[in-house]
Amino acid sequence: MLQTASYNSDRTTLDSAFDVELRKVFKVFNGETAVRGVELNIAPGEFFSILGPSGCGKTTTLRLIAGFETPSAGEVLIRGKSMTQVPPYRRPANTVFQSYALFDHMKVWDNVAFGLRIKRLSRSEIQQRVDDVLQLVKMESFANRYPKQLSGGQRQRVALARALVNRPAVLLLDEPLGALDLKLRKQMQVELSNLHQDLGLTFVMVTHDQEEALSLSDRIAVMKDGRIEQIGTPNDIYERPQTPFIADFIGDTNLFEGRVESSDATSALIRTHTGLKIVVARSPEENDAVHHAVVSVRPEKIHLHLSPPEAIQNAFPGQLKHVMYLGTHLHCVVQLDSGENLTVRLPNRFSTVPEDRSPVYVSWSPSDCIALAAL
Ligand code: ATP
């Protein structure tokens, strides 16, 4: 691996505590608001992901940082400087696109050198930088090939090299692995993560793949309808989702809606409209005045029993409707006697897979319930 210092953009003075700031940014296209008052602070060296369903405004947010779109209101700052008057090619940010956007008629080496030639760097400096960055992405032996003579993963590496050769402060990645098949995607995820660690650059990545965001990011912003619904570490987002949308969007979950029947300092009892009584662990500082709650229980937190369990809380009878064998685990659908269909994920430890339509019991701990409306 090369000396990484040569890839860090020159940070002689620290202008701001943040590499990227979005201050109440809006973007309206023909009367339709794509981004609604987004506020973000991204720290130097962070791997930050913007995650959300199709059309939620994540690509537009990235394009606003890159300068390919101008905010209808609000401000974008990079390293403490307002980017309002700064065109994309002058911003200390480079974008890697899902489509790679390579020049087909240029060899790999020339594709990577292109930006430096535009900047009129000396021939020797261009040579050095391009050789170094191709080595960094392990493409030095492909320098003389044309993009169409490369695999998808190799093209993606060239696209990364082309962005990194400019030594940006911030690398913007727009669904960078979206065009790759699953296996290559996993492999490139590891490479992207290693590259981020080695370079220490700020990465801002747009993805709709929650697993990719959870596995690569220091923090994630989840967007919905042009707004940020939650920002947090992968653990925060998965274990402590703040809204039913986040709980449902990030990983699988089972949601129950009901009335709060009683609560004390450590737990609350929720009764669903089908009559299930669910005990939810709570902390004393949570709000007592809430009468309605949505409870999320992750499929992997649910136990499946073939005979009545000893647990007296959150234990319910039902019928196994469907079992899907997925190698490392079993994906089961259980219909409770009260009517709800639950998704249950079991580690592949069952010596005999229970048959469809078997009578079963499910149980889960009150501490594995996530209360989404404050209790
Ligand atoms: P996807 O995952 O499908 O790419 P996204 O979350 O990245 O979705 P955006 O591309 O940011 O979503 O689009 C957000 C909204 O803004 C969409 O309704 C889209 O149709 C609209 N939009 C985006 N770009 C333009 C444009 N140039 N002109 C008009 N509308 C646009």
PDB file of N, CA, C and O in Angstrom, residues 86-149:
ATOM      1  N   VAL A  86     -19.353  28.670  -5.702  1.00  0.00           N
ATOM      2  CA  VAL A  86     -18.246  27.822  -6.170  1.00  0.00           C
ATOM      3  C   VAL A  86     -18.778  26.737  -7.107  1.00  0.00           C
ATOM      4  O   VAL A  86     -19.611  25.917  -6.712  1.00  0.00           O
ATOM      5  N   PRO A  87     -18.337  26.718  -8.376  1.00  0.00           N
ATOM      6  CA  PRO A  87     -18.812  25.692  -9.316  1.00  0.00           C
ATOM      7  C   PRO A  87     -18.240  24.313  -8.931  1.00  0.00           C
ATOM      8  O   PRO A  87     -17.250  24.245  -8.205  1.00  0.00           O
ATOM      9  N   PRO A  88     -18.882  23.233  -9.443  1.00  0.00           N
ATOM     10  CA  PRO A  88     -18.479  21.880  -9.048  1.00  0.00           C
ATOM     11  C   PRO A  88     -16.974  21.624  -9.183  1.00  0.00           C
ATOM     12  O   PRO A  88     -16.361  21.065  -8.291  1.00  0.00           O
ATOM     13  N   TYR A  89     -16.395  22.046 -10.312  1.00  0.00           N
ATOM     14  CA  TYR A  89     -14.992  21.685 -10.554  1.00  0.00           C
ATOM     15  C   TYR A  89     -14.020  22.428  -9.646  1.00  0.00           C
ATOM     16  O   TYR A  89     -12.849  22.101  -9.587  1.00  0.00           O
ATOM     17  N   ARG A  90     -14.514  23.437  -8.938  1.00  0.00           N
ATOM     18  CA  ARG A  90     -13.639  24.144  -7.994  1.00  0.00           C
ATOM     19  C   ARG A  90     -13.870  23.693  -6.552  1.00  0.00           C
ATOM     20  O   ARG A  90     -13.239  24.202  -5.637  1.00  0.00           O
ATOM     21  N   ARG A  91     -14.828  22.829  -6.336  1.00  0.00           N
ATOM     22  CA  ARG A  91     -15.100  22.385  -4.967  1.00  0.00           C
ATOM     23  C   ARG A  91     -14.094  21.291  -4.579  1.00  0.00           C
ATOM     24  O   ARG A  91     -13.730  20.474  -5.434  1.00  0.00           O
ATOM     25  N   PRO A  92     -13.701  21.276  -3.301  1.00  0.00           N
ATOM     26  CA  PRO A  92     -12.762  20.216  -2.893  1.00  0.00           C
ATOM     27  C   PRO A  92     -13.493  18.892  -2.667  1.00  0.00           C
ATOM     28  O   PRO A  92     -13.370  18.258  -1.626  1.00  0.00           O
ATOM     29  N   ALA A  93     -14.309  18.523  -3.654  1.00  0.00           N
ATOM     30  CA  ALA A  93     -15.108  17.301  -3.548  1.00  0.00           C
ATOM     31  C   ALA A  93     -15.162  16.666  -4.928  1.00  0.00           C
ATOM     32  O   ALA A  93     -15.346  17.367  -5.922  1.00  0.00           O
ATOM     33  N   ASN A  94     -14.993  15.377  -5.004  1.00  0.00           N
ATOM     34  CA  ASN A  94     -15.123  14.661  -6.278  1.00  0.00           C
ATOM     35  C   ASN A  94     -16.136  13.544  -6.131  1.00  0.00           C
ATOM     36  O   ASN A  94     -16.258  12.955  -5.070  1.00  0.00           O
ATOM     37  N   THR A  95     -16.843  13.294  -7.238  1.00  0.00           N
ATOM     38  CA  THR A  95     -17.935  12.316  -7.180  1.00  0.00           C
ATOM     39  C   THR A  95     -17.584  11.058  -7.965  1.00  0.00           C
ATOM     40  O   THR A  95     -17.029  11.137  -9.060  1.00  0.00           O
ATOM     41  N   VAL A  96     -17.945   9.924  -7.381  1.00  0.00           N
ATOM     42  CA  VAL A  96     -17.881   8.646  -8.103  1.00  0.00           C
ATOM     43  C   VAL A  96     -19.323   8.252  -8.393  1.00  0.00           C
ATOM     44  O   VAL A  96     -20.135   8.124  -7.479  1.00  0.00           O
ATOM     45  N   PHE A  97     -19.641   8.101  -9.680  1.00  0.00           N
ATOM     46  CA  PHE A  97     -21.024   7.814 -10.081  1.00  0.00           C
ATOM     47  C   PHE A  97     -21.250   6.319 -10.235  1.00  0.00           C
ATOM     48  O   PHE A  97     -20.322   5.568 -10.552  1.00  0.00           O
ATOM     49  N   GLN A  98     -22.502   5.925 -10.068  1.00  0.00           N
ATOM     50  CA  GLN A  98     -22.864   4.521 -10.247  1.00  0.00           C
ATOM     51  C   GLN A  98     -22.523   4.035 -11.656  1.00  0.00           C
ATOM     52  O   GLN A  98     -22.089   2.924 -11.874  1.00  0.00           O
ATOM     53  N   SER A  99     -22.709   4.929 -12.616  1.00  0.00           N
ATOM     54  CA  SER A  99     -22.461   4.564 -14.019  1.00  0.00           C
ATOM     55  C   SER A  99     -20.982   4.673 -14.383  1.00  0.00           C
ATOM     56  O   SER A  99     -20.616   4.474 -15.524  1.00  0.00           O
ATOM     57  N   TYR A 100     -20.153   5.025 -13.406  1.00  0.00           N
ATOM     58  CA  TYR A 100     -18.700   5.214 -13.566  1.00  0.00           C
ATOM     59  C   TYR A 100     -18.351   6.460 -14.381  1.00  0.00           C
ATOM     60  O   TYR A 100     -17.376   7.118 -14.100  1.00  0.00           O
ATOM     61  N   ALA A 101     -19.140   6.770 -15.407  1.00  0.00           N
ATOM     62  CA  ALA A 101     -18.905   7.952 -16.249  1.00  0.00           C
ATOM     63  C   ALA A 101     -17.473   8.029 -16.771  1.00  0.00           C
ATOM     64  O   ALA A 101     -16.842   9.080 -16.766  1.00  0.00           O
ATOM     65  N   LEU A 102     -16.948   6.890 -17.227  1.00  0.00           N
ATOM     66  CA  LEU A 102     -15.595   6.904 -17.805  1.00  0.00           C
ATOM     67  C   LEU A 102     -15.682   7.275 -19.283  1.00  0.00           C
ATOM     68  O   LEU A 102     -16.723   7.093 -19.920  1.00  0.00           O
ATOM     69  N   PHE A 103     -14.575   7.793 -19.829  1.00  0.00           N
ATOM     70  CA  PHE A 103     -14.529   8.086 -21.266  1.00  0.00           C
ATOM     71  C   PHE A 103     -14.115   6.812 -22.000  1.00  0.00           C
ATOM     72  O   PHE A 103     -12.987   6.332 -21.823  1.00  0.00           O
ATOM     73  N   ASP A 104     -15.032   6.277 -22.818  1.00  0.00           N
ATOM     74  CA  ASP A 104     -14.772   4.990 -23.467  1.00  0.00           C
ATOM     75  C   ASP A 104     -13.614   5.034 -24.460  1.00  0.00           C
ATOM     76  O   ASP A 104     -12.953   4.029 -24.694  1.00  0.00           O
ATOM     77  N   HIS A 105     -13.411   6.222 -25.043  1.00  0.00           N
ATOM     78  CA  HIS A 105     -12.364   6.302 -26.084  1.00  0.00           C
ATOM     79  C   HIS A 105     -10.980   6.547 -25.484  1.00  0.00           C
ATOM     80  O   HIS A 105     -10.005   6.675 -26.213  1.00  0.00           O
ATOM     81  N   MET A 106     -10.896   6.654 -24.165  1.00  0.00           N
ATOM     82  CA  MET A 106      -9.581   6.880 -23.540  1.00  0.00           C
ATOM     83  C   MET A 106      -9.162   5.657 -22.747  1.00  0.00           C
ATOM     84  O   MET A 106      -9.998   5.015 -22.102  1.00  0.00           O
ATOM     85  N   LYS A 107      -7.867   5.396 -22.762  1.00  0.00           N
ATOM     86  CA  LYS A 107      -7.349   4.288 -21.951  1.00  0.00           C
ATOM     87  C   LYS A 107      -7.480   4.648 -20.469  1.00  0.00           C
ATOM     88  O   LYS A 107      -7.659   5.823 -20.119  1.00  0.00           O
ATOM     89  N   VAL A 108      -7.342   3.624 -19.637  1.00  0.00           N
ATOM     90  CA  VAL A 108      -7.481   3.815 -18.188  1.00  0.00           C
ATOM     91  C   VAL A 108      -6.580   4.956 -17.694  1.00  0.00           C
ATOM     92  O   VAL A 108      -7.023   5.855 -16.983  1.00  0.00           O
ATOM     93  N   TRP A 109      -5.331   4.911 -18.102  1.00  0.00           N
ATOM     94  CA  TRP A 109      -4.364   5.912 -17.635  1.00  0.00           C
ATOM     95  C   TRP A 109      -4.840   7.336 -17.994  1.00  0.00           C
ATOM     96  O   TRP A 109      -4.820   8.238 -17.159  1.00  0.00           O
ATOM     97  N   ASP A 110      -5.322   7.491 -19.220  1.00  0.00           N
ATOM     98  CA  ASP A 110      -5.758   8.831 -19.662  1.00  0.00           C
ATOM     99  C   ASP A 110      -7.054   9.254 -18.984  1.00  0.00           C
ATOM    100  O   ASP A 110      -7.252  10.438 -18.714  1.00  0.00           O
ATOM    101  N   ASN A 111      -7.924   8.296 -18.732  1.00  0.00           N
ATOM    102  CA  ASN A 111      -9.139   8.610 -17.978  1.00  0.00           C
ATOM    103  C   ASN A 111      -8.776   9.231 -16.636  1.00  0.00           C
ATOM    104  O   ASN A 111      -9.356  10.225 -16.210  1.00  0.00           O
ATOM    105  N   VAL A 112      -7.801   8.613 -15.963  1.00  0.00           N
ATOM    106  CA  VAL A 112      -7.426   9.081 -14.622  1.00  0.00           C
ATOM    107  C   VAL A 112      -6.678  10.412 -14.704  1.00  0.00           C
ATOM    108  O   VAL A 112      -6.844  11.297 -13.860  1.00  0.00           O
ATOM    109  N   ALA A 113      -5.896  10.565 -15.774  1.00  0.00           N
ATOM    110  CA  ALA A 113      -5.089  11.790 -15.903  1.00  0.00           C
ATOM    111  C   ALA A 113      -5.918  13.000 -16.342  1.00  0.00           C
ATOM    112  O   ALA A 113      -5.489  14.151 -16.178  1.00  0.00           O
ATOM    113  N   PHE A 114      -7.119  12.741 -16.863  1.00  0.00           N
ATOM    114  CA  PHE A 114      -7.893  13.800 -17.515  1.00  0.00           C
ATOM    115  C   PHE A 114      -8.038  15.066 -16.658  1.00  0.00           C
ATOM    116  O   PHE A 114      -7.730  16.170 -17.097  1.00  0.00           O
ATOM    117  N   GLY A 115      -8.487  14.875 -15.423  1.00  0.00           N
ATOM    118  CA  GLY A 115      -8.735  16.030 -14.548  1.00  0.00           C
ATOM    119  C   GLY A 115      -7.463  16.820 -14.267  1.00  0.00           C
ATOM    120  O   GLY A 115      -7.492  18.050 -14.167  1.00  0.00           O
ATOM    121  N   LEU A 116      -6.352  16.114 -14.159  1.00  0.00           N
ATOM    122  CA  LEU A 116      -5.087  16.795 -13.849  1.00  0.00           C
ATOM    123  C   LEU A 116      -4.591  17.583 -15.064  1.00  0.00           C
ATOM    124  O   LEU A 116      -3.988  18.646 -14.933  1.00  0.00           O
ATOM    125  N   ARG A 117      -4.889  17.045 -16.260  1.00  0.00           N
ATOM    126  CA  ARG A 117      -4.487  17.774 -17.489  1.00  0.00           C
ATOM    127  C   ARG A 117      -5.277  19.071 -17.583  1.00  0.00           C
ATOM    128  O   ARG A 117      -4.742  20.106 -17.969  1.00  0.00           O
ATOM    129  N   ILE A 118      -6.582  18.991 -17.260  1.00  0.00           N
ATOM    130  CA  ILE A 118      -7.417  20.203 -17.283  1.00  0.00           C
ATOM    131  C   ILE A 118      -6.864  21.248 -16.322  1.00  0.00           C
ATOM    132  O   ILE A 118      -6.858  22.442 -16.602  1.00  0.00           O
ATOM    133  N   LYS A 119      -6.355  20.735 -15.182  1.00  0.00           N
ATOM    134  CA  LYS A 119      -5.790  21.673 -14.196  1.00  0.00           C
ATOM    135  C   LYS A 119      -4.387  22.134 -14.591  1.00  0.00           C
ATOM    136  O   LYS A 119      -3.757  22.883 -13.851  1.00  0.00           O
ATOM    137  N   ARG A 120      -3.891  21.637 -15.717  1.00  0.00           N
ATOM    138  CA  ARG A 120      -2.578  22.012 -16.252  1.00  0.00           C
ATOM    139  C   ARG A 120      -1.432  21.752 -15.279  1.00  0.00           C
ATOM    140  O   ARG A 120      -0.534  22.577 -15.108  1.00  0.00           O
ATOM    141  N   LEU A 121      -1.474  20.599 -14.642  1.00  0.00           N
ATOM    142  CA  LEU A 121      -0.331  20.221 -13.809  1.00  0.00           C
ATOM    143  C   LEU A 121       0.819  19.800 -14.719  1.00  0.00           C
ATOM    144  O   LEU A 121       0.610  19.463 -15.886  1.00  0.00           O
ATOM    145  N   SER A 122       2.022  19.801 -14.161  1.00  0.00           N
ATOM    146  CA  SER A 122       3.183  19.448 -14.988  1.00  0.00           C
ATOM    147  C   SER A 122       3.109  17.972 -15.370  1.00  0.00           C
ATOM    148  O   SER A 122       2.502  17.154 -14.664  1.00  0.00           O
ATOM    149  N   ARG A 123       3.756  17.654 -16.496  1.00  0.00           N
ATOM    150  CA  ARG A 123       3.738  16.286 -17.010  1.00  0.00           C
ATOM    151  C   ARG A 123       4.263  15.298 -15.959  1.00  0.00           C
ATOM    152  O   ARG A 123       3.705  14.230 -15.744  1.00  0.00           O
ATOM    153  N   SER A 124       5.332  15.703 -15.252  1.00  0.00           N
ATOM    154  CA  SER A 124       5.925  14.761 -14.291  1.00  0.00           C
ATOM    155  C   SER A 124       4.994  14.552 -13.091  1.00  0.00           C
ATOM    156  O   SER A 124       4.883  13.452 -12.563  1.00  0.00           O
ATOM    157  N   GLU A 125       4.326  15.621 -12.688  1.00  0.00           N
ATOM    158  CA  GLU A 125       3.425  15.459 -11.541  1.00  0.00           C
ATOM    159  C   GLU A 125       2.227  14.577 -11.915  1.00  0.00           C
ATOM    160  O   GLU A 125       1.796  13.732 -11.129  1.00  0.00           O
ATOM    161  N   ILE A 126       1.711  14.801 -13.139  1.00  0.00           N
ATOM    162  CA  ILE A 126       0.583  13.972 -13.591  1.00  0.00           C
ATOM    163  C   ILE A 126       1.007  12.503 -13.605  1.00  0.00           C
ATOM    164  O   ILE A 126       0.317  11.631 -13.090  1.00  0.00           O
ATOM    165  N   GLN A 127       2.192  12.268 -14.175  1.00  0.00           N
ATOM    166  CA  GLN A 127       2.695  10.888 -14.255  1.00  0.00           C
ATOM    167  C   GLN A 127       2.742  10.240 -12.874  1.00  0.00           C
ATOM    168  O   GLN A 127       2.239   9.139 -12.657  1.00  0.00           O
ATOM    169  N   GLN A 128       3.311  10.979 -11.935  1.00  0.00           N
ATOM    170  CA  GLN A 128       3.485  10.442 -10.584  1.00  0.00           C
ATOM    171  C   GLN A 128       2.138  10.153  -9.925  1.00  0.00           C
ATOM    172  O   GLN A 128       1.894   9.085  -9.382  1.00  0.00           O
ATOM    173  N   ARG A 129       1.245  11.165 -10.010  1.00  0.00           N
ATOM    174  CA  ARG A 129      -0.041  11.022  -9.323  1.00  0.00           C
ATOM    175  C   ARG A 129      -0.880   9.886  -9.904  1.00  0.00           C
ATOM    176  O   ARG A 129      -1.504   9.132  -9.179  1.00  0.00           O
ATOM    177  N   VAL A 130      -0.897   9.804 -11.241  1.00  0.00           N
ATOM    178  CA  VAL A 130      -1.728   8.771 -11.878  1.00  0.00           C
ATOM    179  C   VAL A 130      -1.163   7.387 -11.552  1.00  0.00           C
ATOM    180  O   VAL A 130      -1.904   6.469 -11.182  1.00  0.00           O
ATOM    181  N   ASP A 131       0.163   7.245 -11.649  1.00  0.00           N
ATOM    182  CA  ASP A 131       0.767   5.940 -11.328  1.00  0.00           C
ATOM    183  C   ASP A 131       0.453   5.555  -9.888  1.00  0.00           C
ATOM    184  O   ASP A 131       0.097   4.417  -9.602  1.00  0.00           O
ATOM    185  N   ASP A 132       0.587   6.518  -8.993  1.00  0.00           N
ATOM    186  CA  ASP A 132       0.345   6.228  -7.563  1.00  0.00           C
ATOM    187  C   ASP A 132      -1.092   5.794  -7.314  1.00  0.00           C
ATOM    188  O   ASP A 132      -1.349   4.838  -6.598  1.00  0.00           O
ATOM    189  N   VAL A 133      -2.028   6.536  -7.904  1.00  0.00           N
ATOM    190  CA  VAL A 133      -3.432   6.245  -7.594  1.00  0.00           C
ATOM    191  C   VAL A 133      -3.865   4.924  -8.251  1.00  0.00           C
ATOM    192  O   VAL A 133      -4.672   4.188  -7.685  1.00  0.00           O
ATOM    193  N   LEU A 134      -3.309   4.613  -9.409  1.00  0.00           N
ATOM    194  CA  LEU A 134      -3.636   3.318 -10.028  1.00  0.00           C
ATOM    195  C   LEU A 134      -3.098   2.165  -9.181  1.00  0.00           C
ATOM    196  O   LEU A 134      -3.728   1.120  -9.056  1.00  0.00           O
ATOM    197  N   GLN A 135      -1.947   2.411  -8.560  1.00  0.00           N
ATOM    198  CA  GLN A 135      -1.401   1.388  -7.667  1.00  0.00           C
ATOM    199  C   GLN A 135      -2.302   1.245  -6.433  1.00  0.00           C
ATOM    200  O   GLN A 135      -2.596   0.144  -5.983  1.00  0.00           O
ATOM    201  N   LEU A 136      -2.773   2.377  -5.954  1.00  0.00           N
ATOM    202  CA  LEU A 136      -3.645   2.369  -4.768  1.00  0.00           C
ATOM    203  C   LEU A 136      -4.894   1.522  -4.983  1.00  0.00           C
ATOM    204  O   LEU A 136      -5.316   0.782  -4.106  1.00  0.00           O
ATOM    205  N   VAL A 137      -5.484   1.633  -6.175  1.00  0.00           N
ATOM    206  CA  VAL A 137      -6.706   0.861  -6.445  1.00  0.00           C
ATOM    207  C   VAL A 137      -6.404  -0.461  -7.170  1.00  0.00           C
ATOM    208  O   VAL A 137      -7.293  -1.102  -7.691  1.00  0.00           O
ATOM    209  N   LYS A 138      -5.140  -0.823  -7.185  1.00  0.00           N
ATOM    210  CA  LYS A 138      -4.669  -2.096  -7.755  1.00  0.00           C
ATOM    211  C   LYS A 138      -5.028  -2.234  -9.241  1.00  0.00           C
ATOM    212  O   LYS A 138      -5.507  -3.264  -9.696  1.00  0.00           O
ATOM    213  N   MET A 139      -4.832  -1.143  -9.981  1.00  0.00           N
ATOM    214  CA  MET A 139      -5.150  -1.184 -11.411  1.00  0.00           C
ATOM    215  C   MET A 139      -3.946  -0.810 -12.271  1.00  0.00           C
ATOM    216  O   MET A 139      -4.097  -0.522 -13.449  1.00  0.00           O
ATOM    217  N   GLU A 140      -2.738  -0.829 -11.676  1.00  0.00           N
ATOM    218  CA  GLU A 140      -1.577  -0.369 -12.425  1.00  0.00           C
ATOM    219  C   GLU A 140      -1.309  -1.231 -13.665  1.00  0.00           C
ATOM    220  O   GLU A 140      -0.868  -0.724 -14.692  1.00  0.00           O
ATOM    221  N   SER A 141      -1.677  -2.515 -13.601  1.00  0.00           N
ATOM    222  CA  SER A 141      -1.386  -3.364 -14.765  1.00  0.00           C
ATOM    223  C   SER A 141      -2.466  -3.240 -15.849  1.00  0.00           C
ATOM    224  O   SER A 141      -2.379  -3.883 -16.889  1.00  0.00           O
ATOM    225  N   PHE A 142      -3.481  -2.408 -15.597  1.00  0.00           N
ATOM    226  CA  PHE A 142      -4.552  -2.231 -16.591  1.00  0.00           C
ATOM    227  C   PHE A 142      -4.493  -0.845 -17.243  1.00  0.00           C
ATOM    228  O   PHE A 142      -5.413  -0.445 -17.940  1.00  0.00           O
ATOM    229  N   ALA A 143      -3.408  -0.134 -17.001  1.00  0.00           N
ATOM    230  CA  ALA A 143      -3.316   1.273 -17.427  1.00  0.00           C
ATOM    231  C   ALA A 143      -3.572   1.466 -18.921  1.00  0.00           C
ATOM    232  O   ALA A 143      -4.110   2.490 -19.340  1.00  0.00           O
ATOM    233  N   ASN A 144      -3.210   0.453 -19.730  1.00  0.00           N
ATOM    234  CA  ASN A 144      -3.329   0.620 -21.182  1.00  0.00           C
ATOM    235  C   ASN A 144      -4.596   0.034 -21.781  1.00  0.00           C
ATOM    236  O   ASN A 144      -4.723  -0.049 -22.998  1.00  0.00           O
ATOM    237  N   ARG A 145      -5.508  -0.381 -20.919  1.00  0.00           N
ATOM    238  CA  ARG A 145      -6.763  -0.932 -21.453  1.00  0.00           C
ATOM    239  C   ARG A 145      -7.806   0.177 -21.609  1.00  0.00           C
ATOM    240  O   ARG A 145      -7.747   1.199 -20.928  1.00  0.00           O
ATOM    241  N   TYR A 146      -8.769  -0.109 -22.467  1.00  0.00           N
ATOM    242  CA  TYR A 146      -9.924   0.789 -22.578  1.00  0.00           C
ATOM    243  C   TYR A 146     -11.006   0.320 -21.599  1.00  0.00           C
ATOM    244  O   TYR A 146     -11.070  -0.882 -21.282  1.00  0.00           O
ATOM    245  N   PRO A 147     -11.882   1.223 -21.151  1.00  0.00           N
ATOM    246  CA  PRO A 147     -12.898   0.827 -20.158  1.00  0.00           C
ATOM    247  C   PRO A 147     -13.703  -0.402 -20.582  1.00  0.00           C
ATOM    248  O   PRO A 147     -14.013  -1.248 -19.751  1.00  0.00           O
ATOM    249  N   LYS A 148     -14.024  -0.519 -21.879  1.00  0.00           N
ATOM    250  CA  LYS A 148     -14.870  -1.667 -22.263  1.00  0.00           C
ATOM    251  C   LYS A 148     -14.122  -3.001 -22.203  1.00  0.00           C
ATOM    252  O   LYS A 148     -14.727  -4.051 -22.330  1.00  0.00           O
ATOM    253  N   GLN A 149     -12.803  -2.933 -21.983  1.00  0.00           N
ATOM    254  CA  GLN A 149     -12.032  -4.180 -21.819  1.00  0.00           C
ATOM    255  C   GLN A 149     -11.893  -4.563 -20.341  1.00  0.00           C
ATOM    256  O   GLN A 149     -11.084  -5.402 -19.993  1.00  0.00           O
TER     257      GLN A 149
END
